[in-house]
Tab-separated table of C-alpha atoms in Angstrom:
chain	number	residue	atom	x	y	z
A	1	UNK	CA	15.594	17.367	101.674
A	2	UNK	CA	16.396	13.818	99.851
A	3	UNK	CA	16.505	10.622	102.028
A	4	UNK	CA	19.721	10.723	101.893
A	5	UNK	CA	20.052	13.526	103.709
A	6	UNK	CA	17.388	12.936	106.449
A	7	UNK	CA	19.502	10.102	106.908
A	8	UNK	CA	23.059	11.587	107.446
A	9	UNK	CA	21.134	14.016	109.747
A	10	UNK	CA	20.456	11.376	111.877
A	11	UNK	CA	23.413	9.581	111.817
A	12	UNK	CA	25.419	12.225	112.618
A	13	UNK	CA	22.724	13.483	115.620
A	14	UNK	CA	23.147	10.058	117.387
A	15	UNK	CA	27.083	10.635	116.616
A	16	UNK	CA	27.592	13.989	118.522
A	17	UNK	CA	25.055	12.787	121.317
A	18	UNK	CA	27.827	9.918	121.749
A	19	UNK	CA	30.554	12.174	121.538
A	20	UNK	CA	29.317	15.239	123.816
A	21	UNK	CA	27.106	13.402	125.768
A	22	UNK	CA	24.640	16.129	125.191
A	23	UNK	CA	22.225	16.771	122.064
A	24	UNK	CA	22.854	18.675	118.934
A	25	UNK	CA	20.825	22.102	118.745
A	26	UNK	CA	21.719	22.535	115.243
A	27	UNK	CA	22.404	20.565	111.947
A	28	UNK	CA	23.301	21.453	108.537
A	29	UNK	CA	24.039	19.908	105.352
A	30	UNK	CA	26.018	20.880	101.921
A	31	UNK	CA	26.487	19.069	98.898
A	32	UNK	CA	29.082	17.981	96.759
A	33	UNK	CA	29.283	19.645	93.292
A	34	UNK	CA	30.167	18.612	89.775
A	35	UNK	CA	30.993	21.081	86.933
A	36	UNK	CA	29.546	19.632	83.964
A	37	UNK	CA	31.479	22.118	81.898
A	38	UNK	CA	33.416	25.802	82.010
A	39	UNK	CA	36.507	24.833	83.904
A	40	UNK	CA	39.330	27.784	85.321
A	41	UNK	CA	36.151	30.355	83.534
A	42	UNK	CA	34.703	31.559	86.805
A	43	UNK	CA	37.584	33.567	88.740
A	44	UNK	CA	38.234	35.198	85.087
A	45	UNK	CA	34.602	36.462	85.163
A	46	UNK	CA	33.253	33.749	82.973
A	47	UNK	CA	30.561	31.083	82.716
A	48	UNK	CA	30.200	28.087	84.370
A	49	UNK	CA	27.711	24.809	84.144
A	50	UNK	CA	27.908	23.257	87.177
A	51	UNK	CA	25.307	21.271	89.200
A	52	UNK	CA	24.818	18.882	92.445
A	53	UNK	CA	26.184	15.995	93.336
A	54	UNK	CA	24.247	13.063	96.309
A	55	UNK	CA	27.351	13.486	98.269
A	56	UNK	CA	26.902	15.442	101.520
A	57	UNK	CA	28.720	17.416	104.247
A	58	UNK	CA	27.007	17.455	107.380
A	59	UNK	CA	27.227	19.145	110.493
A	60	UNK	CA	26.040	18.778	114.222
A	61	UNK	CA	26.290	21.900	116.711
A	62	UNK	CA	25.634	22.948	119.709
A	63	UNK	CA	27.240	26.284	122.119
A	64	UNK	CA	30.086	24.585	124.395
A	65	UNK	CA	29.867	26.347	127.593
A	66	UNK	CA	33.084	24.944	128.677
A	67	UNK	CA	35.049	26.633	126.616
A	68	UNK	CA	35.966	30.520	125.595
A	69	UNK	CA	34.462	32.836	123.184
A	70	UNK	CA	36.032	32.062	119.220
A	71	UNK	CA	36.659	28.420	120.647
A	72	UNK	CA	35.223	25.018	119.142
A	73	UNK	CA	35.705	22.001	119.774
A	74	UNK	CA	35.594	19.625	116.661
A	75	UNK	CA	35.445	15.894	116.163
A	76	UNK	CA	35.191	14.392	112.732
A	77	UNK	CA	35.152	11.496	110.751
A	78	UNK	CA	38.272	13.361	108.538
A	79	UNK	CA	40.355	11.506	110.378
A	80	UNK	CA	39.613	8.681	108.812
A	81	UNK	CA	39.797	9.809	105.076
A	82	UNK	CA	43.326	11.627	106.447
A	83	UNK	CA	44.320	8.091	107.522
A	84	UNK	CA	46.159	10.135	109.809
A	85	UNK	CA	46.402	7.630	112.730
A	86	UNK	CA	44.172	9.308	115.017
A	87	UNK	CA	40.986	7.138	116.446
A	88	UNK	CA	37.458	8.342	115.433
A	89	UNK	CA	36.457	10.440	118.315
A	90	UNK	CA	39.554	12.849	118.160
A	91	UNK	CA	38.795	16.361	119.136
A	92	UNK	CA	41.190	19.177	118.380
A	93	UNK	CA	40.039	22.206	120.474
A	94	UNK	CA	40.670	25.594	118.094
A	95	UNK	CA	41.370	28.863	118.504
A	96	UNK	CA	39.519	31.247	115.697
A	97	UNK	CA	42.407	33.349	116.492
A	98	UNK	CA	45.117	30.863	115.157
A	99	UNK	CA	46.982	30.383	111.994
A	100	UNK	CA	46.654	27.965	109.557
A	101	UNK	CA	47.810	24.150	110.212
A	102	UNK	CA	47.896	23.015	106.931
A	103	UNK	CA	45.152	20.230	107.957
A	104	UNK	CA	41.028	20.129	107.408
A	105	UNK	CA	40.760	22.324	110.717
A	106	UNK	CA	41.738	25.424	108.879
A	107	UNK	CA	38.710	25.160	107.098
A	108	UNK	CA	36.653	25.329	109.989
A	109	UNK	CA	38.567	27.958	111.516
A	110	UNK	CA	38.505	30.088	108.232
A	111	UNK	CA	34.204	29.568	108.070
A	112	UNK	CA	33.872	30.474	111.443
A	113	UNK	CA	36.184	33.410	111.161
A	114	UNK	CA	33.849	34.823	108.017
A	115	UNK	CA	30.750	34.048	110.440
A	116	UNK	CA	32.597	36.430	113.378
A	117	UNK	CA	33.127	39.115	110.714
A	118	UNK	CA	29.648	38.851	109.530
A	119	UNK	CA	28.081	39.243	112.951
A	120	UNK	CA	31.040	41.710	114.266
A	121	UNK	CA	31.463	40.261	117.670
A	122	UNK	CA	32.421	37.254	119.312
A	123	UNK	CA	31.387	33.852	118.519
A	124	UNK	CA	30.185	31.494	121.924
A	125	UNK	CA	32.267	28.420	122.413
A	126	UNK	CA	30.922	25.490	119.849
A	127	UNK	CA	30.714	22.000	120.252
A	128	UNK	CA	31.026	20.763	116.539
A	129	UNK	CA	30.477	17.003	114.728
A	130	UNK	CA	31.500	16.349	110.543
A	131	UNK	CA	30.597	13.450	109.254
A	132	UNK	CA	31.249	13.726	105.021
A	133	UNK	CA	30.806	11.101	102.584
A	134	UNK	CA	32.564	13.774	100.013
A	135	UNK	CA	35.940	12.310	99.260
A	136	UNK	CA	38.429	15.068	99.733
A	137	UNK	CA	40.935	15.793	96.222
A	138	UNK	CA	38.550	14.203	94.586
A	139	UNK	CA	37.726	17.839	92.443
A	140	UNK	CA	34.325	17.678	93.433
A	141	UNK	CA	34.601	20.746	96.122
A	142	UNK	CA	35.064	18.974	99.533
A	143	UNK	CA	35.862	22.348	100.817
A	144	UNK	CA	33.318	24.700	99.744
A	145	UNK	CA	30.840	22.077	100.973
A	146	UNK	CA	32.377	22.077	104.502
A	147	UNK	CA	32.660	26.043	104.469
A	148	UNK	CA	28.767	26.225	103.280
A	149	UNK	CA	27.695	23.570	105.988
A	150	UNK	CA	29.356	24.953	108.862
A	151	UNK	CA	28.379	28.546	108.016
A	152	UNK	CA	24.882	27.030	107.554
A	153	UNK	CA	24.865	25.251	111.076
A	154	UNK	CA	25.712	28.542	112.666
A	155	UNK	CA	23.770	30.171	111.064
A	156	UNK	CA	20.946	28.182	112.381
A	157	UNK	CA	21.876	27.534	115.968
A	158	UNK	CA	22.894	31.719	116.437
A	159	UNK	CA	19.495	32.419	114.639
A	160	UNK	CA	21.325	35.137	112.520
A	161	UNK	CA	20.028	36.073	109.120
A	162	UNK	CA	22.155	35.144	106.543
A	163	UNK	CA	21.138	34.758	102.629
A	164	UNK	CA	22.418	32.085	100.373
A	165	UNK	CA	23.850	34.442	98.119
A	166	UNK	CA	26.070	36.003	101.220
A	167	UNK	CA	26.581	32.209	102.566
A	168	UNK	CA	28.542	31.499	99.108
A	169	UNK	CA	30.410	34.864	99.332
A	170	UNK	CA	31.130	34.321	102.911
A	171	UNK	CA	32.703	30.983	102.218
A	172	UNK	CA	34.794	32.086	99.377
A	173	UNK	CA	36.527	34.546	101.620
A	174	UNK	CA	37.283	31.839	103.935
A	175	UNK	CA	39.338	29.706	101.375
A	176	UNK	CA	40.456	33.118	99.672
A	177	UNK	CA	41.885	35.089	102.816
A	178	UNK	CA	42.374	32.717	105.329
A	179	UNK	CA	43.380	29.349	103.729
A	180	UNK	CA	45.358	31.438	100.786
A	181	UNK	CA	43.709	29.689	97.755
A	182	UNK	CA	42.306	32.503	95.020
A	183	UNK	CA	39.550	30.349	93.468
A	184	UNK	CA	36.400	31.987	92.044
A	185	UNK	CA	33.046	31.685	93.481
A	186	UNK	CA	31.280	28.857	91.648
A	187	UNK	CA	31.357	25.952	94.055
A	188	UNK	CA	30.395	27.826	96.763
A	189	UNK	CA	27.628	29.751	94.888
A	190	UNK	CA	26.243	26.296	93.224
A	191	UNK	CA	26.038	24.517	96.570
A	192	UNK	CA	24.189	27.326	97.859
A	193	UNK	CA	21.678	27.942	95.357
A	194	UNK	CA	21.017	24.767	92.929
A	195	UNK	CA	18.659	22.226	93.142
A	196	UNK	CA	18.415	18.615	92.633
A	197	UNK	CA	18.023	17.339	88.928
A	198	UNK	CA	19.073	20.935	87.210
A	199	UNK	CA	22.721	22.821	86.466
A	200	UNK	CA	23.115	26.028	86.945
A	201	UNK	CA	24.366	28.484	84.460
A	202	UNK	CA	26.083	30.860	86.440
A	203	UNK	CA	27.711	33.706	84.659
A	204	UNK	CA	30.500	35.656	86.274
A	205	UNK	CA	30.998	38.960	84.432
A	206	UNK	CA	29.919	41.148	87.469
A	207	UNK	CA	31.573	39.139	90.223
A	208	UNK	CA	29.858	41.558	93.138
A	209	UNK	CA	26.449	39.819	91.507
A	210	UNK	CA	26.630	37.106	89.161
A	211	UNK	CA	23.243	35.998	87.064
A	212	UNK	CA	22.253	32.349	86.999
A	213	UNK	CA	19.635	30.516	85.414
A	214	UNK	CA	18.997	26.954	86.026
A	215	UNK	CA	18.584	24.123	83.305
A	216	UNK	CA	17.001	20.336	83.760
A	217	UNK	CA	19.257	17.671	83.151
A	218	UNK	CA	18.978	15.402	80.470
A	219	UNK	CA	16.556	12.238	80.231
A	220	UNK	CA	17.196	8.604	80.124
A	221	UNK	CA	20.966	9.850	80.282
A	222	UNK	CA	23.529	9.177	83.361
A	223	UNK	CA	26.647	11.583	84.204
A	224	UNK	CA	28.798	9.581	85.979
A	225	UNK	CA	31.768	11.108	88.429
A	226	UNK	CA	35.009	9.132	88.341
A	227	UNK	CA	37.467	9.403	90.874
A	228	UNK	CA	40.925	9.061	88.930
A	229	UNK	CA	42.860	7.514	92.198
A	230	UNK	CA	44.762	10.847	92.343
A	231	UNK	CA	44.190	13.626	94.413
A	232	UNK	CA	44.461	16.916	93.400
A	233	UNK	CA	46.528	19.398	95.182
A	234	UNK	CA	45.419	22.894	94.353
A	235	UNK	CA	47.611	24.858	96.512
A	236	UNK	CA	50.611	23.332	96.654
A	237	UNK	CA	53.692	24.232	94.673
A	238	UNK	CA	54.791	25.773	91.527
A	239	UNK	CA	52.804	25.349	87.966
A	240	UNK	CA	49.322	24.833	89.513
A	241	UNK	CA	46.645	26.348	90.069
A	242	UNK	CA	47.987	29.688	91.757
A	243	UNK	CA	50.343	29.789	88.818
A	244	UNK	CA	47.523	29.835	86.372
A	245	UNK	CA	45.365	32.220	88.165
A	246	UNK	CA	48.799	34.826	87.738
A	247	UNK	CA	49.116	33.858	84.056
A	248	UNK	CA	45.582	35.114	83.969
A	249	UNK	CA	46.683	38.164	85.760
A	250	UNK	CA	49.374	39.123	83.514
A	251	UNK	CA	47.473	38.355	80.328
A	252	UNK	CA	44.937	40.578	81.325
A	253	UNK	CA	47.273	43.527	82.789
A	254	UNK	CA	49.305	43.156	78.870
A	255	UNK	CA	45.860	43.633	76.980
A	256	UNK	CA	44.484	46.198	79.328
A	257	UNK	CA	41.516	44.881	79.798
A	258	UNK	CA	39.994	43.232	83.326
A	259	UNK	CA	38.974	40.036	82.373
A	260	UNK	CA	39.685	37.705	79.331
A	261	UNK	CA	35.680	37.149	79.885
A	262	UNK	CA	35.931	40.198	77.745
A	263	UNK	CA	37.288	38.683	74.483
A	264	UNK	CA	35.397	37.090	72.126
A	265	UNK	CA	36.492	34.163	69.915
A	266	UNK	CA	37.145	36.938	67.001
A	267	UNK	CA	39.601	38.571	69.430
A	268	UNK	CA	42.008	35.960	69.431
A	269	UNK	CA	43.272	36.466	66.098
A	270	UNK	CA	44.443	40.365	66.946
A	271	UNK	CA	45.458	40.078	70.558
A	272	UNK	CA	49.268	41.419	71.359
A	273	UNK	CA	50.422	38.972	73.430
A	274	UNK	CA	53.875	37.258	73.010
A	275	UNK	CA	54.011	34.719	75.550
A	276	UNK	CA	53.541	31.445	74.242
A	277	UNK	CA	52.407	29.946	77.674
A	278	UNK	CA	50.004	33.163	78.075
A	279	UNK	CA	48.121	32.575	74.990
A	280	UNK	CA	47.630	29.201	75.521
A	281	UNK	CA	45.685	30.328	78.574
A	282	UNK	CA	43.754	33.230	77.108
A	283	UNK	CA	42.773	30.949	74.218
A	284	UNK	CA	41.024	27.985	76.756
A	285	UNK	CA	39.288	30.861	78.695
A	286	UNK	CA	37.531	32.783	75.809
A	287	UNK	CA	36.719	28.940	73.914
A	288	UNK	CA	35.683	27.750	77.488
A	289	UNK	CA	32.849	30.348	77.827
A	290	UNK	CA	31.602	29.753	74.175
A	291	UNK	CA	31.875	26.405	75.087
A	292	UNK	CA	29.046	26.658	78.105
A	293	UNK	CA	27.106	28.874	76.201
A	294	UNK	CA	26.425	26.077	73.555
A	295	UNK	CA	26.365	23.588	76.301
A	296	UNK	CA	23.797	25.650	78.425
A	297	UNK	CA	21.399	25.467	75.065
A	298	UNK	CA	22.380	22.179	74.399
A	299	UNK	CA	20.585	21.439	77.940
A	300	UNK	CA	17.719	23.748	76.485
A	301	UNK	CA	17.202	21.743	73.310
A	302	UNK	CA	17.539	18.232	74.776
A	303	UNK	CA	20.625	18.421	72.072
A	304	UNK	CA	23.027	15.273	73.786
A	305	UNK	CA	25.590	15.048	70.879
A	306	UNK	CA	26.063	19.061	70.937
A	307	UNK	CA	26.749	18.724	74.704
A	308	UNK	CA	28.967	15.868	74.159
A	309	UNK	CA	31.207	17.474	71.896
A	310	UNK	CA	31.502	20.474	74.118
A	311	UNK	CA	32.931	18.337	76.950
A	312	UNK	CA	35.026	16.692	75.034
A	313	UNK	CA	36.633	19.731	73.337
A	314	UNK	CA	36.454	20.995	76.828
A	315	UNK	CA	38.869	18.175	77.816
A	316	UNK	CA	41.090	18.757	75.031
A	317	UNK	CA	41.922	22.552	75.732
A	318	UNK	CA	42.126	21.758	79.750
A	319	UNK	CA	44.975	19.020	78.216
A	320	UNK	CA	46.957	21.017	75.924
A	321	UNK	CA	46.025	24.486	76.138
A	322	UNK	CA	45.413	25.153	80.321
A	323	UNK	CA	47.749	22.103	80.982
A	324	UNK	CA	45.503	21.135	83.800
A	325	UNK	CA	45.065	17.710	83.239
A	326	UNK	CA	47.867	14.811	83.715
A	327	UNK	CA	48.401	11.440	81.628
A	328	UNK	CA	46.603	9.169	83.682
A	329	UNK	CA	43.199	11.547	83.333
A	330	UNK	CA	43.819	11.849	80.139
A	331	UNK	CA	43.627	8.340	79.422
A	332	UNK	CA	41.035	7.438	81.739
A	333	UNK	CA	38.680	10.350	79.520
A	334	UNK	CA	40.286	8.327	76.164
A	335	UNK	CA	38.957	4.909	77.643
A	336	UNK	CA	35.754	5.871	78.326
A	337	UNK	CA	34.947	7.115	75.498
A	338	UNK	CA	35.812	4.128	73.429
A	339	UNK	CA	33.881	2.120	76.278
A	340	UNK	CA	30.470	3.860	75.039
A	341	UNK	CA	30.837	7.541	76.867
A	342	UNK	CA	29.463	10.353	74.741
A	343	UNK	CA	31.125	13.558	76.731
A	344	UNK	CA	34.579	12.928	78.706
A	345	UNK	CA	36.464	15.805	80.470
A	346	UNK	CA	38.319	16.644	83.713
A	347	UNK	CA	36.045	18.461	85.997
A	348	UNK	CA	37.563	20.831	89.246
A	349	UNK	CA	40.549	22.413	89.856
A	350	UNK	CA	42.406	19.915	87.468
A	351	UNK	CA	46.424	18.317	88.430
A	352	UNK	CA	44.428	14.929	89.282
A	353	UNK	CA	40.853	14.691	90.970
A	354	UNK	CA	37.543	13.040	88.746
A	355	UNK	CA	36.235	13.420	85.409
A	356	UNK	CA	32.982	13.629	84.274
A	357	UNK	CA	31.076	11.466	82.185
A	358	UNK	CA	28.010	12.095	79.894
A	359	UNK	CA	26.292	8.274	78.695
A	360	UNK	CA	23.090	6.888	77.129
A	361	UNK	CA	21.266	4.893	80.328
A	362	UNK	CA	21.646	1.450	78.777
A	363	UNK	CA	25.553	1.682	78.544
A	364	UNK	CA	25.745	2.786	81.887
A	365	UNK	CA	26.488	-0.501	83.269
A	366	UNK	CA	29.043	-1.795	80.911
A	367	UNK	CA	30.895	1.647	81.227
A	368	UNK	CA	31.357	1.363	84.847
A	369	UNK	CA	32.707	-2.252	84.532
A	370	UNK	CA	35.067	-1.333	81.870
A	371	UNK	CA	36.420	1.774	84.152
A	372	UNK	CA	36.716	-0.248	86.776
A	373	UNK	CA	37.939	-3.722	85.344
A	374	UNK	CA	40.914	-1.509	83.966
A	375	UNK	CA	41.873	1.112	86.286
A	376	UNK	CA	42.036	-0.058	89.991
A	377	UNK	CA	42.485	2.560	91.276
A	378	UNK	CA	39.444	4.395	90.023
A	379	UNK	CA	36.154	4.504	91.886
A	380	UNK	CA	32.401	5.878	90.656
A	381	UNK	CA	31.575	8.780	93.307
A	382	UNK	CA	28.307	9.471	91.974
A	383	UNK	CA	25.865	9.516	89.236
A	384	UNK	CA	23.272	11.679	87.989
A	385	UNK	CA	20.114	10.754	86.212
A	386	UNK	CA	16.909	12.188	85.844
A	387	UNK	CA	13.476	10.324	86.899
């Protein structure tokens, strides 16, 4: 556990003795994620190159006696990143048995619905605390780290045996069934199973067990995570991300096969489809996957300008070929690269969110001061180097 994260731990133990006026008996923590590279790949059985980000979700605990089985009572520091009016120290009191709200309390409710399932009985009444330092619509998976670190803090505090593997599974469902959003199972797999300084190369093809194989990070090399000033909005209306994930559909269902994971670069010159739109798609899937592969050696080799090129061809066929990107990211990638970035791309879901950056150490500082000096509304959320 980093520093970091001891820290937040205690932070967030004095915050639900203040708020309960009893201790914690359990704490958890999840961390943000980054994909480095294989974007829209994973819920089309694909490859992925994602890693950790120093940005946690944490989560106090402890049984509520006060209140009814598949209760909780939650207070969180949301509130404030909602800038919803509501004073720090709100509670909402929630019903596992309830629909959706369209608000950050679905998410608990869809975790703790998965946990239910899992252990096929009731759940006691929970006292919870979230504290998060992971900006939400950022792209960098503010849900799947809330989903991991409240299944986590059960978990713990119901002493119920629960792999990592099953943890990410478990908190795909959630966002899947409950909050209605089909996304693959890479940010919930790579906060449950990566470690600090390495991505993991997480490969898709047999979605009831996916393979993954870790790789160190670069040396004397920084990725830096930009927030573009634009949250992304994954399931909200037409031409996003639920629209893509039925193009994929319908590609698949007119080639007869079940996965474009299953095409190779060669196929694309003899595939049947028509559709204009539905080859773009096909197209960025089966280059994405190459993409990682070469990527995923890149990391192997120590190769930097190899990597660099895949993120920035990356960016290119998220722009004009999975239309996932929007002008301002676009021209955020386009600055940074002429302000000494090597690799540029929109990372997440895509439709706003961060991007990615891959630069030599010593033009780390002048990078962020350009970004910054000329976009406002942009803000560094993290950056990774290696010791």
């Amino acid at each position: 556990m980093s520093a970091d994260t001891k820290k937040s731990n205690i932070d967030i133990e004095h915050a639900f003795n203040t708020q309960y006026g009893y201790k914690a008996q359990s704490i958890a923590s999840a961390h943000a994620r980054v994909n480095l590279i294989g974007e829209h790949t994973d819920y089309n059985n694909g490859l992925v190159l994602p890693t950790l980000l120093p940005l946690t979700t944490n989560v106090a605990a402890a049984i509520h006696s006060s209140v009814p089985e598949d209760t909780v009572v939650v207070c969180s520091t949301f509130e404030e990143q909602e800038d919803s009016g509501r004073a720090v120290g709100t509670t909402h009191t929630l019903s596992l048995l309830e629909k959706k709200r369209g608000m950050w309390t679905d998410y608990v409710i869809a975790s703790l619905r998965e946990v239910k399932k899992h252990i096929r009985g009731p759940l006691p009444g929970l006292a919870l605390y979230i504290h998060s330092s992971i900006p939400a619509g950022a792209g960098i998976s503010s849900s799947a780290a809330l989903e991991v670190a409240l299944i986590r803090v059960v978990k713990t505090l119901l002493s119920i045996e629960i792999g990592d593997m099953t943890i990410a599974t478990m908190a795909q469902r959630a966002e899947n069934e409950y909050i209605g959003l089909p996304c693959g199972l890479m940010d919930q797999m790579v906060i449950s199973l990566a470690f600090e300084n390495h991505a993991l190369c997480i490969n898709f093809y047999d979605q009831k067990q996916p393979s993954y194989e870790p790789a160190p990070l670069f040396k004397n090399h920084v990725f830096l995570v930009v927030f573009s000033g634009i949250s992304h909005r994954l399931a909200e209306g037409d031409g996003g991300y639920k629209t893509r994930f039925a193009q994929c559909q319908e590609a698949c269902k007119q080639l007869h096969i079940a996965s474009l994971s299953q095409l190779s670069v060669q196929d694309l010159q003899s595939h049947t489809l028509q559709d204009t739109i539905l080859c773009k798609r096909v197209e960025h899937v089966v280059q994405e996957n190459k993409r990682v592969r070469d990527a995923y050696a890149a990391l192997i080799d120590g190769d930097i300008q190899v990597f660099a090129e895949c993120m920035n061809t990356s960016h290119i066929s998220q722009r004009d070929l999975y239309q996932c990107s929007i002008p301002e990211i676009d021209i955020l990638c386009e600055e940074s690269l002429a302000h000494g970035a090597l690799g540029a791309r929109i990372t997440g879901g895509g439709f706003g969110g961060a991007i990615v950056l891959l630069v030599h150490e010593h033009k780390k500082e002048k990078l962020r001061n350009a970004i910054l000096a000329q976009h406002k509304e942009a803000r560094i959320l993290a950056e990774l180097t290696v010791p």
